[in-house]
PDB file of C-alpha atoms in Angstrom:
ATOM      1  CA  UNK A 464       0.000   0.000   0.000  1.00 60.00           C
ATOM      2  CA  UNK A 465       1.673   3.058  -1.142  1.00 65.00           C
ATOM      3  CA  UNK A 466      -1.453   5.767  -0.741  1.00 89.00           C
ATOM      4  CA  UNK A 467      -1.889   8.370   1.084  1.00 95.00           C
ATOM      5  CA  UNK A 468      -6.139   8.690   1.450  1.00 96.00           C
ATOM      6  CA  UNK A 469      -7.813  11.892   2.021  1.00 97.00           C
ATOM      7  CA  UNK A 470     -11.257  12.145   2.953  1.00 96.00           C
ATOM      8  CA  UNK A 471     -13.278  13.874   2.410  1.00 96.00           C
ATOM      9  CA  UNK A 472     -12.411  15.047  -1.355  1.00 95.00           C
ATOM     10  CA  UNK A 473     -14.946  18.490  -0.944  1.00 95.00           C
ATOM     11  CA  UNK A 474     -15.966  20.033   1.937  1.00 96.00           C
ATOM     12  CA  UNK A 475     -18.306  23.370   1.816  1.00 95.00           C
ATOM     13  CA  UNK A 476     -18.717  24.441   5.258  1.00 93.00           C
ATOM     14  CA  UNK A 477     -20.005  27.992   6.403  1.00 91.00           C
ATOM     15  CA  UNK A 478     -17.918  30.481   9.183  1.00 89.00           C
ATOM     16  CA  UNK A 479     -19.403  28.789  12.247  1.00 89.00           C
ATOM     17  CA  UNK A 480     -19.218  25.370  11.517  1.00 89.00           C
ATOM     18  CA  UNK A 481     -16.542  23.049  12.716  1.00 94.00           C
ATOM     19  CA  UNK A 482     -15.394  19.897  10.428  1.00 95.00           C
ATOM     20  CA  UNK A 483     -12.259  17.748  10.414  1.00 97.00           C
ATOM     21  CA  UNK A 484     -10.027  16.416   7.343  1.00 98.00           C
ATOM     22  CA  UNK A 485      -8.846  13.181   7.512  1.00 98.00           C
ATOM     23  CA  UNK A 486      -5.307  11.582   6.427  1.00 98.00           C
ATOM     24  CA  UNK A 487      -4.341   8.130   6.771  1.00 97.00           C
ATOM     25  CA  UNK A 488      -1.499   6.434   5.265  1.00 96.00           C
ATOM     26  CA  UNK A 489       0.012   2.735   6.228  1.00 91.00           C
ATOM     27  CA  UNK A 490       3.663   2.462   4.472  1.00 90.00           C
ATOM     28  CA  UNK A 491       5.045   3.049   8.124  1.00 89.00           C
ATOM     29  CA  UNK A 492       5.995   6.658   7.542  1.00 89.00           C
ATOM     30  CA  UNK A 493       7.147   8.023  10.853  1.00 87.00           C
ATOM     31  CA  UNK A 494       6.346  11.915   9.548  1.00 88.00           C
ATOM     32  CA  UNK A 495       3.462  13.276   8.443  1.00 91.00           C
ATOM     33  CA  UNK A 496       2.036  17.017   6.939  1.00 92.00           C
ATOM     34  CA  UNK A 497      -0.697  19.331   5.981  1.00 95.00           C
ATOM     35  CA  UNK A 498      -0.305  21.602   3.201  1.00 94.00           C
ATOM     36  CA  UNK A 499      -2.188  23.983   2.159  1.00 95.00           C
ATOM     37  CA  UNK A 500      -2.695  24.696  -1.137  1.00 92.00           C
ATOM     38  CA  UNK A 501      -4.194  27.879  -3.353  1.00 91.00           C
ATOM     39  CA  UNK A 502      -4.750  28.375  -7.163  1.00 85.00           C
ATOM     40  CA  UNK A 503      -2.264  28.883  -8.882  1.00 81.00           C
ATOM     41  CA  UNK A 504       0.275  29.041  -6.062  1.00 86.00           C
ATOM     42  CA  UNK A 505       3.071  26.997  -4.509  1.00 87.00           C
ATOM     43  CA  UNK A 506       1.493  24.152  -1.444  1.00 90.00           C
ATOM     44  CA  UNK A 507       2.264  26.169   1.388  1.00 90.00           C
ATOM     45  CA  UNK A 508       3.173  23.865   5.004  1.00 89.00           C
ATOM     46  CA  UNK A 509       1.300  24.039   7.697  1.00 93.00           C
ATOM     47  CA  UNK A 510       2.448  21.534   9.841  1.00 92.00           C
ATOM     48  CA  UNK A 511       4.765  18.524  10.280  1.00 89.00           C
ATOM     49  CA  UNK A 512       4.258  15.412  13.010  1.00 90.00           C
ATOM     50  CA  UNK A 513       7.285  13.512  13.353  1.00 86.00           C
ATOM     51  CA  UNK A 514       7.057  10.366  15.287  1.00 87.00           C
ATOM     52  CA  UNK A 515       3.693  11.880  16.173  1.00 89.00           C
ATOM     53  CA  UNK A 516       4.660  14.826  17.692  1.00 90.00           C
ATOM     54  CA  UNK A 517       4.492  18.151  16.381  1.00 90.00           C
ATOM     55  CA  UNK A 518       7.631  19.354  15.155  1.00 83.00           C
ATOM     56  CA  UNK A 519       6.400  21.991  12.913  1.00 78.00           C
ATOM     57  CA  UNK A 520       3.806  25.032  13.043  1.00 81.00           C
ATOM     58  CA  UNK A 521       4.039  27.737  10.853  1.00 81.00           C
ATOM     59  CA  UNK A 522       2.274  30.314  12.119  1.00 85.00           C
ATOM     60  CA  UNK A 523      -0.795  28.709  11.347  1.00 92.00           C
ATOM     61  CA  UNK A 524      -3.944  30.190  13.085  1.00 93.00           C
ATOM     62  CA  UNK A 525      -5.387  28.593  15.515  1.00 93.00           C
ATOM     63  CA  UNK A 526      -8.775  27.654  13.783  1.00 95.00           C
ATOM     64  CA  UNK A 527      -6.773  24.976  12.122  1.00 96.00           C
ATOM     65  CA  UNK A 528      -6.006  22.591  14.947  1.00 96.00           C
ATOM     66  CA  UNK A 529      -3.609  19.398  13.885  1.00 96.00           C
ATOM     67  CA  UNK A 530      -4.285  16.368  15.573  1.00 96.00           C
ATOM     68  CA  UNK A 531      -2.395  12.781  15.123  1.00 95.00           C
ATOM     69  CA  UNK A 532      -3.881  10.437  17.184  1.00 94.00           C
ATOM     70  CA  UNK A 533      -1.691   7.747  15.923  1.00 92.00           C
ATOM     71  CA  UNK A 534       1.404   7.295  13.100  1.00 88.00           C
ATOM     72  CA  UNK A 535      -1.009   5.776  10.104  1.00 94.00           C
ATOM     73  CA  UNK A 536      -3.882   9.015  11.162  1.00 96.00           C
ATOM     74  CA  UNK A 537      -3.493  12.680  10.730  1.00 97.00           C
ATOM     75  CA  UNK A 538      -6.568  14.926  10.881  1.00 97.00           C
ATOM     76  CA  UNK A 539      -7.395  19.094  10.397  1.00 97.00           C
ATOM     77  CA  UNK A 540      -9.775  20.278  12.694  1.00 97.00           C
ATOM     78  CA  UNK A 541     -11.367  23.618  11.199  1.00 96.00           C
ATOM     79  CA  UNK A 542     -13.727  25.830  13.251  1.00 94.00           C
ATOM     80  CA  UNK A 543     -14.457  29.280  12.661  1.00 93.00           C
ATOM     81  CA  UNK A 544     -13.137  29.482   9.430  1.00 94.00           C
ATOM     82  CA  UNK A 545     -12.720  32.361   6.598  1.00 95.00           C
ATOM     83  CA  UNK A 546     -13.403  32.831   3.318  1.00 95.00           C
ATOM     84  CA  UNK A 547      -9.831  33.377   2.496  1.00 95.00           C
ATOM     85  CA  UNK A 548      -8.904  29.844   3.630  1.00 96.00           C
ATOM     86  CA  UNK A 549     -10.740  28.117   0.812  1.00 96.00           C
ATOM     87  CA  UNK A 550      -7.942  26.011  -0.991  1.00 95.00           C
ATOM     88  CA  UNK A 551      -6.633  22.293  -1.471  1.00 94.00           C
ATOM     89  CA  UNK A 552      -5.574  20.963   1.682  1.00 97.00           C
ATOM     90  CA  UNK A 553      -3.065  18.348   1.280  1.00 96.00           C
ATOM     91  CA  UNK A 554      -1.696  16.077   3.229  1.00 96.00           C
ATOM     92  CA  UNK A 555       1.758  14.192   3.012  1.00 93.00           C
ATOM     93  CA  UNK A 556       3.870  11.631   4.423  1.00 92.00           C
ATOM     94  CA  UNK A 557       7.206  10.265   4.403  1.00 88.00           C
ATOM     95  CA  UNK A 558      10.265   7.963   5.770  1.00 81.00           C
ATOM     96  CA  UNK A 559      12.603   9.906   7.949  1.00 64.00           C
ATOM     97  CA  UNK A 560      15.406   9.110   5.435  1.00 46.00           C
ATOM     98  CA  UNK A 561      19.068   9.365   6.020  1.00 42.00           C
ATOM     99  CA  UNK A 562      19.642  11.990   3.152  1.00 43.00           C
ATOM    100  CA  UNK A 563      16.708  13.861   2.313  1.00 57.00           C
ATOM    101  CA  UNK A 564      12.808  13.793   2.045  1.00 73.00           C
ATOM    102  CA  UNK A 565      10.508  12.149  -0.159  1.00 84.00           C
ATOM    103  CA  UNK A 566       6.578  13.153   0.384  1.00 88.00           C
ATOM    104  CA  UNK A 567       3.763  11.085  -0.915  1.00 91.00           C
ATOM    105  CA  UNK A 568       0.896  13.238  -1.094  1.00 93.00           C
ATOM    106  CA  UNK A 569      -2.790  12.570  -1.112  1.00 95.00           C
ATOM    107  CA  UNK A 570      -5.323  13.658  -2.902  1.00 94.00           C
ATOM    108  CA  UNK A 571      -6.312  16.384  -1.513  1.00 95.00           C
ATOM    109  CA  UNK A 572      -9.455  18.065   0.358  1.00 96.00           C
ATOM    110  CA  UNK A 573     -11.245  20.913  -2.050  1.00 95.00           C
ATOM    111  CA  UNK A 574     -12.574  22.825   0.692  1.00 96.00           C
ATOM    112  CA  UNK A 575     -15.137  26.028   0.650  1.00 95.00           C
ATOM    113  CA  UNK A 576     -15.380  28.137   3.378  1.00 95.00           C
ATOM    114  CA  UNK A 577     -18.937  30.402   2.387  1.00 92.00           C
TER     115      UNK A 577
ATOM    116  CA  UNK B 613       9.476  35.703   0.789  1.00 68.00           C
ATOM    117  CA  UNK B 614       9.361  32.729  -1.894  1.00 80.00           C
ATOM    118  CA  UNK B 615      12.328  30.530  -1.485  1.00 91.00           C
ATOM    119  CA  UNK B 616      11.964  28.896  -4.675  1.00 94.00           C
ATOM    120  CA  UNK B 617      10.733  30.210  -7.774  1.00 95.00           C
ATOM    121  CA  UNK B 618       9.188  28.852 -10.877  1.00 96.00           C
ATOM    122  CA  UNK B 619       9.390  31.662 -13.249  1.00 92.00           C
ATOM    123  CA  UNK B 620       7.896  30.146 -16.152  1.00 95.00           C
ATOM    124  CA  UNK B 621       4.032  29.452 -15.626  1.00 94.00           C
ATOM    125  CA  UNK B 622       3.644  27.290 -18.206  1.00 96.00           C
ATOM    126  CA  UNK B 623       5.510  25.531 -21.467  1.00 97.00           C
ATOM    127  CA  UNK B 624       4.285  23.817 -24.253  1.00 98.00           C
ATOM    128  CA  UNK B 625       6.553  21.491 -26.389  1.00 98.00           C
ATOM    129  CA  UNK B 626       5.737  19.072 -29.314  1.00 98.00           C
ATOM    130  CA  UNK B 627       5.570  15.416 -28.950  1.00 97.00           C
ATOM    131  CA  UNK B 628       9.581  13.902 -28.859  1.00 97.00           C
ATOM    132  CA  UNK B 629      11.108  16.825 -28.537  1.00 98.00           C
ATOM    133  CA  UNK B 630      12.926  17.622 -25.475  1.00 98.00           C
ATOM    134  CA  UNK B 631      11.187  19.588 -22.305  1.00 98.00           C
ATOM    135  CA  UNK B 632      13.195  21.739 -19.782  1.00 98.00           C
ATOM    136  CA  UNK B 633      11.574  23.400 -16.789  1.00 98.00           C
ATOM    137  CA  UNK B 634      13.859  25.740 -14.502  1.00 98.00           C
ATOM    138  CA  UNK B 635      13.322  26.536 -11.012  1.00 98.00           C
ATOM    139  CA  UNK B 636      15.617  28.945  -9.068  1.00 97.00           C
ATOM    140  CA  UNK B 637      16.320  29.109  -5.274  1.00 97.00           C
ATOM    141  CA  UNK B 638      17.266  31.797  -2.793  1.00 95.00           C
ATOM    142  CA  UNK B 639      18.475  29.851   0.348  1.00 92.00           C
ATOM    143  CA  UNK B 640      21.737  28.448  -0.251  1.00 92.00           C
ATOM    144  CA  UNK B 641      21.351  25.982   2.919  1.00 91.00           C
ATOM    145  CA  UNK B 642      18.517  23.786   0.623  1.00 92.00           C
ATOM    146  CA  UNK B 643      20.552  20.314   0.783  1.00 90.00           C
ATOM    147  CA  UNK B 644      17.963  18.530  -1.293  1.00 91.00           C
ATOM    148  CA  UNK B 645      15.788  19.156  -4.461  1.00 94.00           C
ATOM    149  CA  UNK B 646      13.036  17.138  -5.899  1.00 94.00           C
ATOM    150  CA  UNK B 647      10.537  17.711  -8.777  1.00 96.00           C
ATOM    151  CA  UNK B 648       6.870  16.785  -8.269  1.00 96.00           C
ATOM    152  CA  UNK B 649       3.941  16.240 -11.382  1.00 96.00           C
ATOM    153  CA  UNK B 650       0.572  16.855 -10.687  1.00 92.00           C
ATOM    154  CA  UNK B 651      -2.193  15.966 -12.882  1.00 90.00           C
ATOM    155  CA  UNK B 652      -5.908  17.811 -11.793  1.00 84.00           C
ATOM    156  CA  UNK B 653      -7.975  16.202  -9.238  1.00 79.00           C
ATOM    157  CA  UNK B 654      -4.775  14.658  -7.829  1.00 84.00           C
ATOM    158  CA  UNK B 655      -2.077  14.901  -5.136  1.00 88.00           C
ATOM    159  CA  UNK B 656       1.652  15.626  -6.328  1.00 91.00           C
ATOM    160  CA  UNK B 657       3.444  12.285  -7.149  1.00 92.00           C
ATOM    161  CA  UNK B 658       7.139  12.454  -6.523  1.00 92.00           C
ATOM    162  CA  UNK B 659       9.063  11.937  -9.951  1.00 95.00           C
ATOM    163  CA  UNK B 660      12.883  12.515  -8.847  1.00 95.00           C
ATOM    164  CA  UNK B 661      15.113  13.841  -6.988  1.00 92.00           C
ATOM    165  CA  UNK B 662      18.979  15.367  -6.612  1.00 94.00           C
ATOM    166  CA  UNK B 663      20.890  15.570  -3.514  1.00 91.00           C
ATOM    167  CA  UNK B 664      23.399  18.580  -3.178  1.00 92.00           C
ATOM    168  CA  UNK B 665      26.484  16.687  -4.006  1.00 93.00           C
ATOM    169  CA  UNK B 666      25.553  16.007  -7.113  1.00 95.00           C
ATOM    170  CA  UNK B 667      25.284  18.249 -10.503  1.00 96.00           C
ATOM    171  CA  UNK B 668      23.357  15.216 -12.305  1.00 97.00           C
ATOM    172  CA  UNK B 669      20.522  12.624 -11.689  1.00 96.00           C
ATOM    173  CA  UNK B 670      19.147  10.295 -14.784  1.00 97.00           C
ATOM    174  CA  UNK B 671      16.386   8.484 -14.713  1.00 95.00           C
ATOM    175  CA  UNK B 672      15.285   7.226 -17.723  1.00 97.00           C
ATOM    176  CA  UNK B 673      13.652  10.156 -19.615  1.00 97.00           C
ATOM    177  CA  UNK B 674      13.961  12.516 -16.764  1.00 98.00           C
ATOM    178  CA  UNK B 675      17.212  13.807 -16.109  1.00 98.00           C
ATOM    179  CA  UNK B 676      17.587  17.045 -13.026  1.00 98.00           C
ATOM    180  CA  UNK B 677      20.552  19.282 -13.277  1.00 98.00           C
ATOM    181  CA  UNK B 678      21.680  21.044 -10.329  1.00 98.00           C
ATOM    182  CA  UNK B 679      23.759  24.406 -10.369  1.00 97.00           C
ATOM    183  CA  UNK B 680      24.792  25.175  -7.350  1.00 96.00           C
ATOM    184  CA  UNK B 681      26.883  28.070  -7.902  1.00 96.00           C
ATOM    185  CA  UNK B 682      23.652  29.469  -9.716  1.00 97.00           C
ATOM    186  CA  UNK B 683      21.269  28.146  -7.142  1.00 97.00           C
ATOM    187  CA  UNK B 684      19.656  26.625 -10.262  1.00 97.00           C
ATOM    188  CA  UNK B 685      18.083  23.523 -10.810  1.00 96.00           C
ATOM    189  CA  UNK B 686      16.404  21.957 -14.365  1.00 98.00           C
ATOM    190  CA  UNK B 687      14.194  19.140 -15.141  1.00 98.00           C
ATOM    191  CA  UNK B 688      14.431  17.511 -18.549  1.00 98.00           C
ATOM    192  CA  UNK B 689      12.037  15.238 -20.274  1.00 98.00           C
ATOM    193  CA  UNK B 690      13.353  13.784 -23.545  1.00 97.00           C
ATOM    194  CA  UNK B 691      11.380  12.701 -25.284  1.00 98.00           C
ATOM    195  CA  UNK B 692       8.375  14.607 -24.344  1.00 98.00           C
ATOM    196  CA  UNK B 693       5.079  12.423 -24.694  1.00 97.00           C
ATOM    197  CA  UNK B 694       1.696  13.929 -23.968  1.00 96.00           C
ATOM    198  CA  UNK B 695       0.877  11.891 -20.943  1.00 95.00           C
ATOM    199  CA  UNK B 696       3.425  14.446 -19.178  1.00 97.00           C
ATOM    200  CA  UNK B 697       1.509  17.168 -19.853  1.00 97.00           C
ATOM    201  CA  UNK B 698       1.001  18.391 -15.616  1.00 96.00           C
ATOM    202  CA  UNK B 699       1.872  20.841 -13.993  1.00 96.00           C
ATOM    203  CA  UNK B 700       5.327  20.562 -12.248  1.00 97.00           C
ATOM    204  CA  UNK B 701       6.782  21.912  -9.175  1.00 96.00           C
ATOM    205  CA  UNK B 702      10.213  22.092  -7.949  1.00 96.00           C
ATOM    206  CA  UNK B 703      10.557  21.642  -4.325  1.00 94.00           C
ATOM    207  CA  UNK B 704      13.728  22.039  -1.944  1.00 93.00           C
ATOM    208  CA  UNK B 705      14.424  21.462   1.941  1.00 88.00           C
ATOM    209  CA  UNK B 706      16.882  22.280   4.221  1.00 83.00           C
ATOM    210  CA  UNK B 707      16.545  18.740   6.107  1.00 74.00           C
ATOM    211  CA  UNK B 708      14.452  15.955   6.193  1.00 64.00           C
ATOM    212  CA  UNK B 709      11.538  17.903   7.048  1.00 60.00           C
ATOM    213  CA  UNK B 710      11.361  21.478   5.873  1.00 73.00           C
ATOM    214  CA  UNK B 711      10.211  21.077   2.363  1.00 83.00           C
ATOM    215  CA  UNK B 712       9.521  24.547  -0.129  1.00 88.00           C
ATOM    216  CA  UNK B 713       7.777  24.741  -3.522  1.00 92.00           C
ATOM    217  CA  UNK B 714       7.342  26.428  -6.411  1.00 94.00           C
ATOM    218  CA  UNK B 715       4.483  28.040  -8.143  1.00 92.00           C
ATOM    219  CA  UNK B 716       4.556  24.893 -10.573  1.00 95.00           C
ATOM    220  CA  UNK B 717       4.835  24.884 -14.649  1.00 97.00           C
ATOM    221  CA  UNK B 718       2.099  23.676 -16.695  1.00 97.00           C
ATOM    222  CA  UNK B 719       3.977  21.335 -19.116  1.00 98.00           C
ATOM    223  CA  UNK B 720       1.976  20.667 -22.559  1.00 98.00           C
ATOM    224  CA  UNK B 721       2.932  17.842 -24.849  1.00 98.00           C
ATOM    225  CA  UNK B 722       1.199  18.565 -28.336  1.00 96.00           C
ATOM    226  CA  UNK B 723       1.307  15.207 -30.278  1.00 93.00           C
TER     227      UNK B 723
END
């Protein structure tokens, strides 16, 4: 099993609600990320669980709240979202290598924040 | 501040002939380089790699050139076939776990 699976693949939520994105991936990787991703631009990181602890936050706002409850699970928890964060969310894993990274991404999550 | 930087937005290139997409970097402590293809509806799919020690990776059509010096980096395709038309992002890190991309190319393969 070399997938990464995202779920859901849309998501249109309004400003008050609260959701969660889910990532799950079994090929034993020991790091995990979200990236988030608009039109037209670069993915941008969010986060980064290594060895399921958070290792990296950048400056993300607090309605996005990381959570992984375990190495094969990483989820998003969204509440009190903006417009402005509509965009791919995409989430990633990989080995922790000797020499350098490798991410296998998933699919992605197409969310809509109205 | 964009660490990496995909200048061209998009290419388009007939069917055989060679494809080159250029990416350019600012921080000189990047240690690793990779090159991503993403086709719509889909999640980036790692397609190779260079480490810094090296000016060269092959493998098979896709070769990556690394200039160090120039803090430049190149992906060919040769031949070009239309299933690689995507769009294609450069991507560095400083690490195992600090990765940065580029806006992406959209390569098109006309046959």
């Amino acid at each position: 099993d070399t997938e990464v699976t995202q779920t859901p693949k849309h998501l249109v939520m309004g400003m008050t609600n609260k959701k969660s994105l889910k990532c799950e991936q079994h090929m034993g990787h020991r790091a995990m990320y979200w990236y988030k991703q608009k039109a037209k631009k670069p993915p941008e990181l969010m986060f980064v669980y290594s060895y399921e602890k958070l290792s990296i936050n950048e400056s993300v706002p607090s309605r996005f709240s990381p959570e992984c409850p375990n190495s094969s699970l990483l989820n998003l928890h969204l509440h009190a979202l903006q417009p402005e964060d509509s965009a791919l969310y995409l989430c990633a894993s990989s080995q922790e290598p000797d020499r350098g990274p490798k991410l296998f991404f998933g699919s992605g999550t197409q969310l809509s924040v109205l | 501040d964009q660490q990496v930087k995909q200048n061209s937005p998009s290419l388009s290139v007939q069917e055989g002939r060679i494809s080159i997409l250029n990416c350019d970097y600012t921080n000189s402590m990047f240690d690793y380089f990779l090159w991503y293809k993403k086709y719509p509806a889909e999640g980036p799919t790692f397609l190779i790699s260079i480490s810094s020690i090296k000016d060269k990776n092959e493998d098979g059509r896709f070769t990556v050139f690394l200039n160090k010096s120039a803090k430049h980096l190149s992906l060919h395709i040769v031949p070009s076939q239309p299933g690689d038309s995507a769009v294609y992002f450069c991507a560095a890190s400083e690490g195992n776990n600090d990765m940065r991309f580029g806006a992406g190319t959209r390569l098109t393969v006309k046959p």
